[in-house]
XYZ file of C-alpha atoms in Angstrom:
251
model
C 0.000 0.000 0.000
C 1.138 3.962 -0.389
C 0.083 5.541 2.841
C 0.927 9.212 3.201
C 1.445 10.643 6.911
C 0.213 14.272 6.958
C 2.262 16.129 9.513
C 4.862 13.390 8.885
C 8.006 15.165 10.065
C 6.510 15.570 14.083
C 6.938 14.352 17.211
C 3.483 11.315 16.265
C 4.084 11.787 12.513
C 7.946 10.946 12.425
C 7.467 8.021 14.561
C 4.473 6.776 12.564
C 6.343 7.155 9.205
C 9.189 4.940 10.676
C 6.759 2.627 12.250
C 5.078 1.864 8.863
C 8.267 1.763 6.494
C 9.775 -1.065 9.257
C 6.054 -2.703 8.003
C 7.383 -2.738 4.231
C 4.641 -0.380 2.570
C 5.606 2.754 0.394
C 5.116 5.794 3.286
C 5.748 9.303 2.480
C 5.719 11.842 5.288
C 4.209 14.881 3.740
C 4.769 18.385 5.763
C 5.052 21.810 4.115
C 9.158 21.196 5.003
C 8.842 18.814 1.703
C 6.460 20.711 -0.517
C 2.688 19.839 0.875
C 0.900 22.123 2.348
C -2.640 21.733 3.211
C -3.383 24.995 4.323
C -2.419 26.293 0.729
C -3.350 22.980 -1.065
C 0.634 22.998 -2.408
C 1.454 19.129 -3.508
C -1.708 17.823 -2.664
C -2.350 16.252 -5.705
C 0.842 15.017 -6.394
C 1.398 12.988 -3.490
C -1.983 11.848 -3.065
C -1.417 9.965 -6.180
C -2.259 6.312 -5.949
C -2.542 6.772 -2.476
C -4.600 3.931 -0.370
C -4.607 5.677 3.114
C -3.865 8.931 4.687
C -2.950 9.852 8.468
C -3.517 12.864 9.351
C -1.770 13.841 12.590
C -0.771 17.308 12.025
C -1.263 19.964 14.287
C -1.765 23.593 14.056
C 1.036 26.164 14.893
C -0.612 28.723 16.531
C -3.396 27.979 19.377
C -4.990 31.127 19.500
C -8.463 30.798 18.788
C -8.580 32.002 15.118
C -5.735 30.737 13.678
C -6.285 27.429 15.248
C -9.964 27.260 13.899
C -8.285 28.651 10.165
C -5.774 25.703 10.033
C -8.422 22.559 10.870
C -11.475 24.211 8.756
C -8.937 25.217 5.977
C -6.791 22.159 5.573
C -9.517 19.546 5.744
C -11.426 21.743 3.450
C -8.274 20.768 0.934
C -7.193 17.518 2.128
C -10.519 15.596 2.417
C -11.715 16.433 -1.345
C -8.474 16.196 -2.795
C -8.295 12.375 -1.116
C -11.735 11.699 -2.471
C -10.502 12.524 -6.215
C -7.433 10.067 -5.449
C -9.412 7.414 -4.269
C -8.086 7.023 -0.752
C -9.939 4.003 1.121
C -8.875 4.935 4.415
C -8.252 8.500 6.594
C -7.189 7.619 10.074
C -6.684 11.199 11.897
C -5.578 11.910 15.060
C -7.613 14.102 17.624
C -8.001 14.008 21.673
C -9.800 12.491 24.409
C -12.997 15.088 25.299
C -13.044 16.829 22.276
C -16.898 16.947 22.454
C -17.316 18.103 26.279
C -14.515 21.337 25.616
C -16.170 23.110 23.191
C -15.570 26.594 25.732
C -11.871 26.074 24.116
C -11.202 27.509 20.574
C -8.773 24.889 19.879
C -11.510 22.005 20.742
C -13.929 23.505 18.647
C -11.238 23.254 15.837
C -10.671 19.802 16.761
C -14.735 19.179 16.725
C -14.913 20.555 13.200
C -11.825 18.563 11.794
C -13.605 15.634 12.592
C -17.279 16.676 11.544
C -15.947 17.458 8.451
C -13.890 13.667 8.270
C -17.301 12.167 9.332
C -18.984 14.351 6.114
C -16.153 13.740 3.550
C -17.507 10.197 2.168
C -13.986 8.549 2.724
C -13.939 5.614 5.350
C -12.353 6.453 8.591
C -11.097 6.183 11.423
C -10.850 8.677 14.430
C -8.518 8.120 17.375
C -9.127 10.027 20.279
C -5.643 10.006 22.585
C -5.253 11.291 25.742
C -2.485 13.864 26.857
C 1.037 13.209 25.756
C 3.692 12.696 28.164
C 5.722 14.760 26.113
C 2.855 17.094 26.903
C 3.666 17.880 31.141
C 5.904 20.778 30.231
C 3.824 23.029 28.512
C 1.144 22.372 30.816
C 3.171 23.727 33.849
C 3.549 26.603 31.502
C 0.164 27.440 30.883
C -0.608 26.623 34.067
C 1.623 29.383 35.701
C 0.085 32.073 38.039
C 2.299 34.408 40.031
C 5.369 31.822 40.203
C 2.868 28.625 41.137
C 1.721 26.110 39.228
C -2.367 26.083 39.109
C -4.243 23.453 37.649
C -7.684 22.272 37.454
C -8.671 19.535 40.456
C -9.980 16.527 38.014
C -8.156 13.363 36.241
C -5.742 12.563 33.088
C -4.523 9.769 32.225
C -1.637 10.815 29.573
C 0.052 8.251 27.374
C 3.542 8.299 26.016
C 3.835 9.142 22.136
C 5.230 6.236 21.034
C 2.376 4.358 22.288
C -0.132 6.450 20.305
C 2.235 6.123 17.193
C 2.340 2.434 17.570
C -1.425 2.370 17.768
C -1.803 4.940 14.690
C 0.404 2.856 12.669
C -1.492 -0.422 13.525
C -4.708 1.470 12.145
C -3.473 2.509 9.350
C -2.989 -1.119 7.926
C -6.625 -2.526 8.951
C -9.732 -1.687 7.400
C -11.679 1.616 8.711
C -14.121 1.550 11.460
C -15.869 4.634 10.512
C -15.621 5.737 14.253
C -14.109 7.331 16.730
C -11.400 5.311 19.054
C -10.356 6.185 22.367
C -7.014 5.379 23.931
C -4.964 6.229 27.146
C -2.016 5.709 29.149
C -1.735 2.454 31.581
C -2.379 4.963 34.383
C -5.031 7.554 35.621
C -3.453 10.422 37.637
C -4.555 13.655 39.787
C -3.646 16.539 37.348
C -1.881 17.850 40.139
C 0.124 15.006 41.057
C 1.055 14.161 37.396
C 2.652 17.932 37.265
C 4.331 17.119 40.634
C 5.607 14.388 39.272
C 7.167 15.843 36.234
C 8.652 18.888 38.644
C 10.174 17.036 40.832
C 11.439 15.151 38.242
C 13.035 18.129 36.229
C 14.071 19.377 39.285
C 11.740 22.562 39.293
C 10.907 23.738 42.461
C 7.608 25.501 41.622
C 4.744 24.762 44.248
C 1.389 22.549 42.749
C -2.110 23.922 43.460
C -5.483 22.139 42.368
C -8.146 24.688 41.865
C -11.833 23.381 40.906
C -12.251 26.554 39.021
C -9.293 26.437 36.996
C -9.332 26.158 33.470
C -8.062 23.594 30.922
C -7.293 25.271 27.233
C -9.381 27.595 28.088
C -12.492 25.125 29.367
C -13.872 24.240 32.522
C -13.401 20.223 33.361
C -15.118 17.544 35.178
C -13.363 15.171 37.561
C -12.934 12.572 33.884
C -13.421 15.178 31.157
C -9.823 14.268 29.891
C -10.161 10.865 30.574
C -10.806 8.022 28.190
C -14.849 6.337 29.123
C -14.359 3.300 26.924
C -10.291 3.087 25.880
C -9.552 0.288 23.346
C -6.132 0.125 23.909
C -3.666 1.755 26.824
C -0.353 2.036 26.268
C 2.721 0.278 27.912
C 4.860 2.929 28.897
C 4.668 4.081 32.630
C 4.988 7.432 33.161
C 7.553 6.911 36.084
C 9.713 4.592 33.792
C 9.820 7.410 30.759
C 10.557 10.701 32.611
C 13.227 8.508 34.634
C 15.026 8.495 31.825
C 17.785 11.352 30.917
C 16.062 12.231 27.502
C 12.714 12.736 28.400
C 13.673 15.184 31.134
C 14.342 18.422 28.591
């Protein structure tokens, strides 16, 4: 099979692409760094070409509201028609855990429309909803800072390392489309709080953990599970404890 990885070159995409060649099909990561670009429609055509499935896991640049909304609305509104003339039998794409209950976030409501227009497009598919990324525990401290201490909302997350969800993409990509949405998670389901704690202590960052009911999430309020899978179908292997033990995974 030819399966092209849309946001190819990044931290899911890159590991996807090598996931997939190691399975001995013709992959191509496509990014705008090698001449596709979905926002502009740039090599869309070209290496859609005899194309039987298409991951999309790219991601948008900017997370303020209206650019974030631009880049899902404007590069499915290219991608998903320009598949169709190709004749792609599968689109697997890549979204997150609580999509639907975050719409007070303009990046969710990007997210929801991505996949309403997926569901709408005519091509088989399949939808994987992932939770957090460990990779993910840094910028949350950052968002999360408020006059020197860390604040974050008092619920649940149960974040999975990206190799796991790149492993699970990958695995997707080769079976036949469910023409539904997936969820998956990591092996464990933490206190926001204590996850960040965690990944402080660590980094060894001294910055003091507070968990607010109140506090927001992107932008949204949360329940106690809002970012946590209700009916997972696969959770990954890695522990956080293992991964951020390690050296490389500490930056």
């Amino acid at each position: 099979m030819k399966i092209v990885v849309i946001g190819g070159t990044g931290l899911i995409g890159s590991q996807v692409v090598n996931q997939l060649q190691d399975s001995g099909h013709e992959v191509i990561a496509a990014s705008p760094n090698n001449g596709v670009n979905t926002l502009t429609g740039e090599g869309l055509t070209e290496v859609l070409q005899g194309a039987h499935v298409v991951v999309d896991v790219s991601n948008s640049p900017s997370f303020e509201d209206n650019a974030v909304m631009n880049f899902f609305k404007t590069a499915n509104e290219n991608l998903l028609p320009a598949e169709k003339v190709a004749g792609v039998q599968h689109h697997v794409a890549l979204s997150v855990v609580g999509t639907q209950k975050l719409q007070a976030s303009g990046y969710f409501r990007a997210k929801q429309v991505q996949e309403e227009l997926i569901r709408a497009s005519g091509i088989p598919y399949t939808i994987v909803h992932a939770t957090q990324f460990f990779e993910f525990a840094g910028g949350i401290v950052q968002m999360s800072m408020d006059n020197g201490k860390v604040i974050v909302p008092a619920a649940n997350i149960q974040p999975i390392a990206s190799k796991d969800v790149a492993s699970f993409m990958a695995e997707k990509a080769l079976e036949k489309p469910v023409n539904k949405t997936l969820e998956i998670g990591g092996p464990e389901k933490f206190d926001i709080a204590a996850w960040m704690k965690q990944y402080l202590q660590a980094t060894h960052q001294n910055y003091e953990v507070a968990a607010d009911t109140n506090a927001l999430y992107s932008g949204a309020p949360l329940t106690v599970d809002t970012l946590v899978p209700e009916t997972a179908v696969f959770l990954g292997k890695t522990h956080y404890a293992d991964w951020i033990s390690k050296p490389e995974n500490q930056r």
